[in-house]
Amino acid sequence: MASNTPFTLKWGIMATGWIAETFTQDLLTNPATTRDVHDVRHEVVAAASSSSKQRAEEFLVKVKAPSSAKAYGSYHELVADPEIDIIYVATPHSHHFQNAMLALEAGKNVLCEKALTVTASQARKLIDMAKKKKVFFMEAVWTRYQPISIKVRELIQSGVIGPVYRVVADLSFGNDQPDGTVSFADTHRMVNPDLAGGALLDLGIYSLTWVFQTMYHLQKEKEKPKVVAAVQKYHTGADEATSIIVQWPQHKSQGIALTSLRLATGVDKENTGGPAIRIQGSGGEIHVAGPAYRPLQYKVIRGDAGGKIETVDFSIPKDPERDWGHGMFWEADECARCIRDGKKESESLPWEESLVMMEVMEEALKQGGVTYPDLITTDVFDAQSPLNTGKR
Ligand SMILES: NC(=O)C1=CN([C@@H]2O[C@H](COP(=O)(O)OP(=O)(O)OC[C@H]3O[C@@H](n4cnc5c(N)ncnc54)[C@H](OP(=O)(O)O)[C@@H]3O)[C@@H](O)[C@H]2O)C=CC1
Ligand SMILES: O=C1OC[C@@H](O)[C@H](O)[C@H]1O
């Protein structure tokens, strides 16, 4: 008989930047009152900063964590805490391989922010370590767990638009400046090669997510995609715009994943002009409004109904007590359910799919001549790497 007590997942937060703050606040929302979830809940046990314990303390205050939450001044201390079930890695992508490996080596379950790694080989090694340690490991592509994504995947599987042969998806940010730059300092993680900057690994991954979750993910016999890419390099060496065509010849399908730091997906700053994602089947289309990372509306246009349009809107629920909700809690709930049920990977984003997506992105960047420093592309784990110790 199922227990009425929700399963509690105990989190350790690695890093104290913007997304760590956003995600942790989502963790601290009440699952029952926010989103009618009663089988799992979350506890923030500790947070760590690579720069100082004080920064971690300030972070915990800022997110209104319970007073029991511990602050650590190093990632090593965090992964050694026996009370923690899962580490959320919220550092720049440049750091993900070393930081996630640090946690996996310590026997922790890991949720690692996107992009999972800088290279496919790094992703492979993390997956191998998760297998070896028999722990749960997932890339934090929150979009996959949002109700709208689940619904769109179900619609496609129901056959309402027939077989899907083409998907065009865009996430572009509109940061063009009159002086020819984009509105990020050269040191910012969006454009800094030392932090694996660039449009593709940061934003294009969402366009690719839509291409993958509506086609590759639903393939019964998985087919490796062919990849053709056009990459516009920024003066820092990172990509400022990347367009990828992925092709699955046996499925007669193609996906076009677009991203740019200069153009915006929509004309308004919120990127809500649409459709950001156009899913084309032989019997109709599904249009999803942007932004691709957190869309709130889709339209189904059925060919057999004379082009009749059904529009469905979604919203991100808020915790009334905290006046907060960003939409990242669904991926946290997925982690809790997988760990409760003894699963090592999520069916919505299996290891193999994260890996193939990394292979596609690596190939696209290779075609465009984008390179990153050895420190962040090595697939050799080093617990004392500056990426783990913060000693820059
Ligand atoms: N899912 C989503 O919607 C989003 C995901 N992301 C992903 O999250 C990751 C982090 O992004 P974001 O939070 O915006 O980044 P921030 O720059 O705001 O934060 C990154 C944090 O990483 C730690 N860090 C360790 N070493 C470095 C270093 N050399 N330079 C900078 N930071 C360092 C710092 O925390 P400390 O000193 O405490 O260790 C810092 O606060 C990226 O991989 C990004 O792709 C980002 C935004 C949205
Ligand atoms: O993952 C992301 O999604 C939201 C964007 O604002 C952010 O830059 C990106 O990292």
GROMACS .gro file of C-alpha atoms and ligand atoms in nm:
model
  450
    1MET     CA    1   0.000   0.000   0.000
    2ALA     CA    2   0.135   0.345  -0.091
    3SER     CA    3   0.251   0.561   0.201
    4ASN     CA    4   0.077   0.893   0.264
    5THR     CA    5   0.403   1.050   0.378
    6PRO     CA    6   0.579   1.233   0.098
    7PHE     CA    7   0.931   1.120   0.011
    8THR     CA    8   1.179   1.389   0.116
    9LEU     CA    9   1.484   1.463  -0.098
   10LYS     CA   10   1.771   1.641   0.078
   11TRP     CA   11   1.958   1.887  -0.139
   12GLY     CA   12   2.306   2.037  -0.135
   13ILE     CA   13   2.344   2.344  -0.357
   14MET     CA   14   2.681   2.384  -0.530
   15ALA     CA   15   2.740   2.754  -0.617
   16THR     CA   16   2.553   3.066  -0.521
   17GLY     CA   17   2.491   3.244  -0.851
   18TRP     CA   18   2.172   3.344  -1.028
   19ILE     CA   19   2.033   3.003  -1.118
   20ALA     CA   20   2.132   2.851  -0.784
   21GLU     CA   21   1.918   3.118  -0.621
   22THR     CA   22   1.625   3.070  -0.859
   23PHE     CA   23   1.626   2.691  -0.832
   24THR     CA   24   1.669   2.688  -0.454
   25GLN     CA   25   1.373   2.920  -0.412
   26ASP     CA   26   1.170   2.677  -0.622
   27LEU     CA   27   1.287   2.389  -0.401
   28LEU     CA   28   1.162   2.581  -0.100
   29THR     CA   29   0.810   2.623  -0.236
   30ASN     CA   30   0.541   2.400  -0.089
   31PRO     CA   31   0.476   2.122  -0.345
   32ALA     CA   32   0.121   2.060  -0.222
   33THR     CA   33  -0.008   2.418  -0.227
   34THR     CA   34   0.198   2.531  -0.525
   35ARG     CA   35   0.148   2.251  -0.774
   36ASP     CA   36  -0.074   1.988  -0.614
   37VAL     CA   37   0.219   1.750  -0.564
   38HIS     CA   38   0.178   1.529  -0.259
   39ASP     CA   39   0.417   1.238  -0.308
   40VAL     CA   40   0.752   1.419  -0.283
   41ARG     CA   41   0.901   1.718  -0.105
   42HIS     CA   42   1.239   1.890  -0.083
   43GLU     CA   43   1.471   2.001   0.192
   44VAL     CA   44   1.768   2.234   0.148
   45VAL     CA   45   2.037   2.090   0.373
   46ALA     CA   46   2.334   2.303   0.268
   47ALA     CA   47   2.480   2.541   0.013
   48ALA     CA   48   2.845   2.593  -0.080
   49SER     CA   49   3.035   2.875  -0.240
   50SER     CA   50   3.378   2.823  -0.394
   51SER     CA   51   3.478   3.171  -0.284
   52SER     CA   52   3.382   3.191   0.086
   53LYS     CA   53   3.163   3.052   0.360
   54GLN     CA   54   3.023   3.400   0.410
   55ARG     CA   55   2.894   3.404   0.053
   56ALA     CA   56   2.713   3.075   0.116
   57GLU     CA   57   2.565   3.217   0.437
   58GLU     CA   58   2.439   3.525   0.254
   59PHE     CA   59   2.292   3.303  -0.016
   60LEU     CA   60   2.095   3.098   0.239
   61VAL     CA   61   1.957   3.415   0.394
   62LYS     CA   62   1.864   3.556   0.054
   63VAL     CA   63   1.667   3.247  -0.050
   64LYS     CA   64   1.504   3.228   0.296
   65ALA     CA   65   1.635   2.877   0.361
   66PRO     CA   66   1.552   2.718   0.696
   67SER     CA   67   1.793   2.809   0.977
   68SER     CA   68   1.909   2.445   0.987
   69ALA     CA   69   2.071   2.480   0.643
   70LYS     CA   70   2.451   2.471   0.655
   71ALA     CA   71   2.687   2.706   0.472
   72TYR     CA   72   3.014   2.574   0.333
   73GLY     CA   73   3.309   2.767   0.192
   74SER     CA   74   3.412   2.489  -0.045
   75TYR     CA   75   3.258   2.236  -0.283
   76HIS     CA   76   3.466   1.959  -0.121
   77GLU     CA   77   3.295   2.012   0.215
   78LEU     CA   78   2.954   2.008   0.049
   79VAL     CA   79   2.998   1.672  -0.125
   80ALA     CA   80   3.133   1.520   0.199
   81ASP     CA   81   2.818   1.605   0.397
   82PRO     CA   82   2.652   1.271   0.479
   83GLU     CA   83   2.310   1.433   0.526
   84ILE     CA   84   2.287   1.533   0.160
   85ASP     CA   85   2.114   1.302  -0.091
   86ILE     CA   86   2.165   1.503  -0.407
   87ILE     CA   87   2.394   1.782  -0.526
   88TYR     CA   88   2.261   2.049  -0.759
   89VAL     CA   89   2.555   2.173  -0.971
   90ALA     CA   90   2.488   2.538  -1.060
   91THR     CA   91   2.830   2.655  -1.175
   92PRO     CA   92   2.908   2.774  -1.533
   93HIS     CA   93   2.919   2.494  -1.794
   94SER     CA   94   3.300   2.514  -1.795
   95HIS     CA   95   3.296   2.370  -1.443
   96HIS     CA   96   3.029   2.102  -1.480
   97PHE     CA   97   3.255   1.807  -1.560
   98GLN     CA   98   3.492   1.861  -1.268
   99ASN     CA   99   3.217   1.965  -1.022
  100ALA     CA  100   2.972   1.689  -1.111
  101MET     CA  101   3.252   1.430  -1.101
  102LEU     CA  102   3.355   1.556  -0.758
  103ALA     CA  103   3.003   1.488  -0.635
  104LEU     CA  104   2.961   1.154  -0.815
  105GLU     CA  105   3.299   1.033  -0.685
  106ALA     CA  106   3.174   1.113  -0.336
  107GLY     CA  107   2.876   0.885  -0.404
  108LYS     CA  108   2.618   1.161  -0.436
  109ASN     CA  109   2.322   1.174  -0.670
  110VAL     CA  110   2.363   1.471  -0.905
  111LEU     CA  111   2.142   1.715  -1.091
  112CYS     CA  112   2.376   1.916  -1.316
  113GLU     CA  113   2.279   2.237  -1.491
  114LYS     CA  114   2.280   2.259  -1.868
  115ALA     CA  115   2.484   2.238  -2.081
  116LEU     CA  116   2.584   1.911  -1.915
  117THR     CA  117   2.951   1.947  -2.013
  118VAL     CA  118   3.175   2.117  -2.267
  119THR     CA  119   3.251   1.797  -2.461
  120ALA     CA  120   3.074   1.468  -2.528
  121SER     CA  121   3.366   1.275  -2.387
  122GLN     CA  122   3.321   1.451  -2.051
  123ALA     CA  123   2.950   1.363  -2.053
  124ARG     CA  124   3.034   0.998  -2.124
  125LYS     CA  125   3.273   0.987  -1.830
  126LEU     CA  126   3.015   1.132  -1.593
  127ILE     CA  127   2.758   0.877  -1.705
  128ASP     CA  128   3.013   0.597  -1.655
  129MET     CA  129   3.084   0.722  -1.304
  130ALA     CA  130   2.711   0.743  -1.220
  131LYS     CA  131   2.679   0.382  -1.337
  132LYS     CA  132   2.982   0.275  -1.135
  133LYS     CA  133   2.862   0.447  -0.819
  134LYS     CA  134   2.500   0.338  -0.879
  135VAL     CA  135   2.368   0.688  -0.826
  136PHE     CA  136   2.109   0.904  -0.998
  137PHE     CA  137   2.239   1.158  -1.250
  138MET     CA  138   2.046   1.404  -1.466
  139GLU     CA  139   2.105   1.712  -1.679
  140ALA     CA  140   1.892   2.000  -1.552
  141VAL     CA  141   1.699   2.083  -1.866
  142TRP     CA  142   1.394   2.204  -1.673
  143THR     CA  143   1.187   2.255  -1.990
  144ARG     CA  144   1.149   1.878  -2.034
  145TYR     CA  145   0.955   1.850  -1.707
  146GLN     CA  146   0.722   2.143  -1.756
  147PRO     CA  147   0.360   2.034  -1.813
  148ILE     CA  148   0.356   2.200  -2.157
  149SER     CA  149   0.645   1.983  -2.279
  150ILE     CA  150   0.483   1.669  -2.144
  151LYS     CA  151   0.154   1.762  -2.312
  152VAL     CA  152   0.317   1.840  -2.648
  153ARG     CA  153   0.503   1.506  -2.644
  154GLU     CA  154   0.174   1.328  -2.565
  155LEU     CA  155  -0.004   1.510  -2.847
  156ILE     CA  156   0.260   1.403  -3.097
  157GLN     CA  157   0.243   1.045  -2.972
  158SER     CA  158  -0.136   1.048  -3.005
  159GLY     CA  159  -0.086   1.112  -3.377
  160VAL     CA  160  -0.297   1.428  -3.384
  161ILE     CA  161  -0.063   1.597  -3.636
  162GLY     CA  162   0.053   1.276  -3.803
  163PRO     CA  163   0.418   1.179  -3.831
  164VAL     CA  164   0.648   1.472  -3.751
  165TYR     CA  165   0.893   1.537  -4.031
  166ARG     CA  166   1.029   1.879  -3.940
  167VAL     CA  167   1.078   2.094  -3.633
  168VAL     CA  168   1.211   2.448  -3.638
  169ALA     CA  169   1.303   2.588  -3.297
  170ASP     CA  170   1.464   2.914  -3.192
  171LEU     CA  171   1.593   3.073  -2.875
  172SER     CA  172   1.759   3.405  -2.946
  173PHE     CA  173   1.821   3.692  -2.712
  174GLY     CA  174   1.845   4.024  -2.898
  175ASN     CA  175   2.154   4.173  -2.733
  176ASP     CA  176   2.286   4.357  -3.040
  177GLN     CA  177   2.456   4.689  -2.962
  178PRO     CA  178   2.513   4.984  -3.199
  179ASP     CA  179   2.890   4.954  -3.150
  180GLY     CA  180   2.892   4.600  -3.293
  181THR     CA  181   2.916   4.419  -2.961
  182VAL     CA  182   2.650   4.226  -2.773
  183SER     CA  183   2.544   4.350  -2.432
  184PHE     CA  184   2.756   4.113  -2.226
  185ALA     CA  185   3.102   4.205  -2.098
  186ASP     CA  186   3.371   3.991  -2.260
  187THR     CA  187   3.429   3.828  -1.920
  188HIS     CA  188   3.062   3.730  -1.879
  189ARG     CA  189   2.988   3.357  -1.893
  190MET     CA  190   2.763   3.411  -2.198
  191VAL     CA  191   3.057   3.503  -2.424
  192ASN     CA  192   3.372   3.412  -2.230
  193PRO     CA  193   3.544   3.101  -2.374
  194ASP     CA  194   3.711   3.035  -2.037
  195LEU     CA  195   3.361   2.973  -1.900
  196ALA     CA  196   3.251   2.778  -2.213
  197GLY     CA  197   3.052   3.081  -2.324
  198GLY     CA  198   2.856   3.109  -2.646
  199ALA     CA  199   2.500   3.108  -2.768
  200LEU     CA  200   2.481   2.736  -2.846
  201LEU     CA  201   2.573   2.582  -2.510
  202ASP     CA  202   2.369   2.840  -2.321
  203LEU     CA  203   2.059   2.906  -2.535
  204GLY     CA  204   2.074   2.688  -2.847
  205ILE     CA  205   2.053   2.385  -2.623
  206TYR     CA  206   1.686   2.472  -2.567
  207SER     CA  207   1.617   2.490  -2.941
  208LEU     CA  208   1.787   2.154  -2.972
  209THR     CA  209   1.585   2.027  -2.676
  210TRP     CA  210   1.264   2.095  -2.867
  211VAL     CA  211   1.404   1.929  -3.177
  212PHE     CA  212   1.507   1.627  -2.970
  213GLN     CA  213   1.209   1.593  -2.741
  214THR     CA  214   0.964   1.605  -3.031
  215MET     CA  215   1.156   1.376  -3.266
  216TYR     CA  216   1.458   1.177  -3.140
  217HIS     CA  217   1.305   1.116  -2.797
  218LEU     CA  218   0.996   0.963  -2.958
  219GLN     CA  219   1.181   0.743  -3.207
  220LYS     CA  220   1.124   0.374  -3.132
  221GLU     CA  221   1.448   0.275  -3.307
  222LYS     CA  222   1.698   0.545  -3.214
  223GLU     CA  223   1.890   0.685  -3.509
  224LYS     CA  224   2.209   0.891  -3.476
  225PRO     CA  225   2.157   1.230  -3.640
  226LYS     CA  226   2.363   1.385  -3.916
  227VAL     CA  227   2.471   1.742  -3.835
  228VAL     CA  228   2.533   2.050  -4.049
  229ALA     CA  229   2.604   2.379  -3.874
  230ALA     CA  230   2.666   2.746  -3.949
  231VAL     CA  231   2.843   2.932  -3.671
  232GLN     CA  232   2.904   3.304  -3.637
  233LYS     CA  233   3.194   3.370  -3.404
  234TYR     CA  234   3.208   3.664  -3.165
  235HIS     CA  235   3.533   3.856  -3.114
  236THR     CA  236   3.595   3.659  -2.793
  237GLY     CA  237   3.603   3.334  -2.994
  238ALA     CA  238   3.270   3.207  -2.858
  239ASP     CA  239   2.974   3.162  -3.095
  240GLU     CA  240   2.730   3.453  -3.109
  241ALA     CA  241   2.490   3.275  -3.347
  242THR     CA  242   2.462   2.911  -3.441
  243SER     CA  243   2.217   2.737  -3.673
  244ILE     CA  244   2.211   2.358  -3.679
  245ILE     CA  245   2.033   2.121  -3.911
  246VAL     CA  246   2.005   1.772  -3.773
  247GLN     CA  247   1.882   1.501  -4.001
  248TRP     CA  248   1.748   1.152  -3.932
  249PRO     CA  249   1.745   0.999  -4.281
  250GLN     CA  250   1.575   0.672  -4.184
  251HIS     CA  251   1.292   0.867  -4.020
  252LYS     CA  252   1.282   1.114  -4.311
  253SER     CA  253   1.292   1.391  -4.052
  254GLN     CA  254   1.492   1.709  -3.999
  255GLY     CA  255   1.528   1.953  -3.715
  256ILE     CA  256   1.649   2.309  -3.736
  257ALA     CA  257   1.782   2.453  -3.412
  258LEU     CA  258   1.857   2.825  -3.410
  259THR     CA  259   2.015   3.062  -3.162
  260SER     CA  260   2.155   3.412  -3.168
  261LEU     CA  261   2.272   3.670  -2.921
  262ARG     CA  262   2.199   3.954  -3.166
  263LEU     CA  263   1.844   3.881  -3.284
  264ALA     CA  264   1.552   3.811  -3.054
  265THR     CA  265   1.313   3.522  -3.119
  266GLY     CA  266   1.023   3.762  -3.087
  267VAL     CA  267   1.017   4.133  -3.140
  268ASP     CA  268   0.941   4.199  -2.774
  269LYS     CA  269   1.208   4.160  -2.508
  270GLU     CA  270   1.025   3.872  -2.340
  271ASN     CA  271   1.073   3.664  -2.655
  272THR     CA  272   0.704   3.584  -2.656
  273GLY     CA  273   0.655   3.660  -3.026
  274GLY     CA  274   0.597   3.330  -3.192
  275PRO     CA  275   0.595   3.063  -3.277
  276ALA     CA  276   0.938   3.001  -3.132
  277ILE     CA  277   0.888   2.633  -3.204
  278ARG     CA  278   0.709   2.498  -3.509
  279ILE     CA  279   0.644   2.124  -3.509
  280GLN     CA  280   0.531   2.009  -3.851
  281GLY     CA  281   0.354   1.680  -3.908
  282SER     CA  282   0.199   1.550  -4.227
  283GLY     CA  283  -0.147   1.604  -4.072
  284GLY     CA  284  -0.103   1.935  -3.894
  285GLU     CA  285   0.125   2.150  -3.684
  286ILE     CA  286   0.190   2.243  -3.323
  287HIS     CA  287   0.318   2.593  -3.261
  288VAL     CA  288   0.477   2.670  -2.927
  289ALA     CA  289   0.523   3.033  -2.820
  290GLY     CA  290   0.859   3.142  -2.681
  291PRO     CA  291   1.069   3.158  -2.483
  292ALA     CA  292   1.179   2.804  -2.563
  293TYR     CA  293   1.308   2.743  -2.210
  294ARG     CA  294   0.972   2.820  -2.045
  295PRO     CA  295   0.692   2.843  -2.299
  296LEU     CA  296   0.338   2.910  -2.179
  297GLN     CA  297   0.124   2.849  -2.486
  298TYR     CA  298   0.083   2.604  -2.768
  299LYS     CA  299  -0.152   2.593  -3.065
  300VAL     CA  300  -0.260   2.283  -3.251
  301ILE     CA  301  -0.350   2.338  -3.615
  302ARG     CA  302  -0.516   2.031  -3.759
  303GLY     CA  303  -0.510   1.977  -4.132
  304ASP     CA  304  -0.814   1.746  -4.118
  305ALA     CA  305  -1.019   2.015  -3.941
  306GLY     CA  306  -0.965   2.269  -4.215
  307GLY     CA  307  -0.687   2.449  -4.031
  308LYS     CA  308  -0.891   2.488  -3.710
  309ILE     CA  309  -0.671   2.624  -3.431
  310GLU     CA  310  -0.689   2.510  -3.071
  311THR     CA  311  -0.493   2.734  -2.831
  312VAL     CA  312  -0.390   2.610  -2.488
  313ASP     CA  313  -0.235   2.834  -2.221
  314PHE     CA  314  -0.023   2.735  -1.922
  315SER     CA  315   0.097   2.924  -1.618
  316ILE     CA  316   0.372   2.884  -1.363
  317PRO     CA  317   0.216   2.828  -1.021
  318LYS     CA  318   0.333   3.033  -0.727
  319ASP     CA  319   0.366   2.941  -0.362
  320PRO     CA  320   0.126   3.188  -0.197
  321GLU     CA  321   0.334   3.197   0.123
  322ARG     CA  322   0.658   3.278  -0.058
  323ASP     CA  323   0.507   3.461  -0.354
  324TRP     CA  324   0.746   3.261  -0.567
  325GLY     CA  325   0.748   3.006  -0.846
  326HIS     CA  326   0.976   2.990  -1.149
  327GLY     CA  327   0.891   2.649  -1.295
  328MET     CA  328   1.208   2.464  -1.200
  329PHE     CA  329   1.035   2.263  -0.926
  330TRP     CA  330   0.901   2.005  -1.171
  331GLU     CA  331   1.252   1.887  -1.255
  332ALA     CA  332   1.329   1.870  -0.882
  333ASP     CA  333   1.015   1.657  -0.833
  334GLU     CA  334   1.138   1.428  -1.111
  335CYS     CA  335   1.470   1.381  -0.928
  336ALA     CA  336   1.286   1.297  -0.606
  337ARG     CA  337   1.059   1.041  -0.773
  338CYS     CA  338   1.347   0.875  -0.959
  339ILE     CA  339   1.557   0.848  -0.642
  340ARG     CA  340   1.260   0.727  -0.439
  341ASP     CA  341   1.195   0.459  -0.700
  342GLY     CA  342   1.560   0.355  -0.731
  343LYS     CA  343   1.597   0.487  -1.086
  344LYS     CA  344   1.940   0.609  -1.192
  345GLU     CA  345   1.825   0.816  -1.487
  346SER     CA  346   1.510   0.997  -1.592
  347GLU     CA  347   1.296   0.855  -1.871
  348SER     CA  348   1.219   1.210  -1.990
  349LEU     CA  349   1.588   1.284  -2.044
  350PRO     CA  350   1.785   0.960  -2.051
  351TRP     CA  351   2.167   0.966  -2.028
  352GLU     CA  352   2.198   0.852  -2.386
  353GLU     CA  353   1.991   1.146  -2.510
  354SER     CA  354   2.196   1.403  -2.316
  355LEU     CA  355   2.504   1.241  -2.465
  356VAL     CA  356   2.379   1.251  -2.825
  357MET     CA  357   2.281   1.616  -2.778
  358MET     CA  358   2.633   1.691  -2.648
  359GLU     CA  359   2.774   1.513  -2.955
  360VAL     CA  360   2.559   1.729  -3.183
  361MET     CA  361   2.664   2.052  -3.011
  362GLU     CA  362   3.030   1.952  -3.008
  363GLU     CA  363   3.014   1.869  -3.379
  364ALA     CA  364   2.841   2.200  -3.459
  365LEU     CA  365   3.104   2.401  -3.269
  366LYS     CA  366   3.380   2.199  -3.436
  367GLN     CA  367   3.236   2.280  -3.779
  368GLY     CA  368   3.236   2.648  -3.677
  369GLY     CA  369   3.593   2.641  -3.547
  370VAL     CA  370   3.501   2.725  -3.187
  371THR     CA  371   3.756   2.595  -2.937
  372TYR     CA  372   3.774   2.609  -2.559
  373PRO     CA  373   4.079   2.597  -2.328
  374ASP     CA  374   4.225   2.261  -2.216
  375LEU     CA  375   4.141   2.330  -1.851
  376ILE     CA  376   3.771   2.307  -1.927
  377THR     CA  377   3.774   2.045  -2.204
  378THR     CA  378   3.987   1.781  -2.035
  379ASP     CA  379   3.803   1.463  -1.948
  380VAL     CA  380   4.053   1.377  -1.678
  381PHE     CA  381   3.907   1.434  -1.334
  382ASP     CA  382   4.115   1.633  -1.089
  383ALA     CA  383   3.968   1.690  -0.744
  384GLN     CA  384   4.221   1.970  -0.697
  385SER     CA  385   4.142   2.142  -1.029
  386PRO     CA  386   4.091   2.518  -0.979
  387LEU     CA  387   3.741   2.449  -1.111
  388ASN     CA  388   3.681   2.245  -0.794
  389THR     CA  389   3.879   2.446  -0.543
  390GLY     CA  390   3.786   2.794  -0.664
  391LYS     CA  391   4.154   2.893  -0.645
  392ARG     CA  392   4.166   3.088  -0.969
  393LIG     N1  393   1.808   2.627  -1.628
  393LIG     C1  394   1.808   2.758  -1.645
  393LIG     O1  395   1.709   2.824  -1.666
  393LIG     C2  396   1.935   2.831  -1.635
  393LIG     C3  397   2.052   2.762  -1.630
  393LIG     N2  398   2.169   2.827  -1.620
  393LIG     C4  399   2.291   2.747  -1.615
  393LIG     O2  400   2.344   2.755  -1.484
  393LIG     C5  401   2.484   2.770  -1.486
  393LIG     C6  402   2.522   2.893  -1.405
  393LIG     O3  403   2.463   3.009  -1.458
  393LIG     P1  404   2.433   3.140  -1.369
  393LIG     O4  405   2.376   3.102  -1.240
  393LIG     O5  406   2.358   3.232  -1.456
  393LIG     O6  407   2.580   3.194  -1.349
  393LIG     P2  408   2.632   3.292  -1.236
  393LIG     O7  409   2.754   3.356  -1.292
  393LIG     O8  410   2.524   3.378  -1.186
  393LIG     O9  411   2.673   3.194  -1.120
  393LIG     C7  412   2.772   3.096  -1.134
  393LIG     C8  413   2.824   3.056  -0.999
  393LIG    O10  414   2.922   2.955  -1.018
  393LIG     C9  415   3.026   2.970  -0.922
  393LIG     N3  416   3.157   2.977  -0.988
  393LIG    C10  417   3.262   2.900  -0.958
  393LIG     N4  418   3.367   2.932  -1.033
  393LIG    C11  419   3.331   3.034  -1.110
  393LIG    C12  420   3.398   3.113  -1.207
  393LIG     N5  421   3.527   3.092  -1.239
  393LIG     N6  422   3.329   3.212  -1.266
  393LIG    C13  423   3.200   3.234  -1.238
  393LIG     N7  424   3.131   3.160  -1.146
  393LIG    C14  425   3.196   3.063  -1.083
  393LIG    C15  426   2.998   3.097  -0.845
  393LIG    O11  427   2.942   3.058  -0.720
  393LIG     P3  428   3.030   3.034  -0.588
  393LIG    O12  429   3.131   3.144  -0.574
  393LIG    O13  430   2.929   3.039  -0.487
  393LIG    O14  431   3.091   2.901  -0.599
  393LIG    C16  432   2.894   3.169  -0.922
  393LIG    O15  433   2.806   3.239  -0.844
  393LIG    C17  434   2.524   2.773  -1.633
  393LIG    O16  435   2.572   2.647  -1.670
  393LIG    C18  436   2.396   2.804  -1.708
  393LIG    O17  437   2.387   2.742  -1.834
  393LIG    C19  438   2.174   2.963  -1.607
  393LIG    C20  439   2.060   3.036  -1.612
  393LIG    C21  440   1.931   2.977  -1.630
  394LIG     O1  441   1.927   2.847  -1.926
  394LIG     C1  442   1.898   2.962  -1.949
  394LIG     O2  443   1.770   2.997  -1.960
  394LIG     C2  444   1.728   3.124  -1.928
  394LIG     C3  445   1.825   3.229  -1.976
  394LIG     O3  446   1.787   3.352  -1.922
  394LIG     C4  447   1.966   3.195  -1.934
  394LIG     O4  448   2.058   3.285  -1.991
  394LIG     C5  449   2.003   3.058  -1.977
  394LIG     O5  450   2.126   3.023  -1.919
   0.00000   0.00000   0.00000
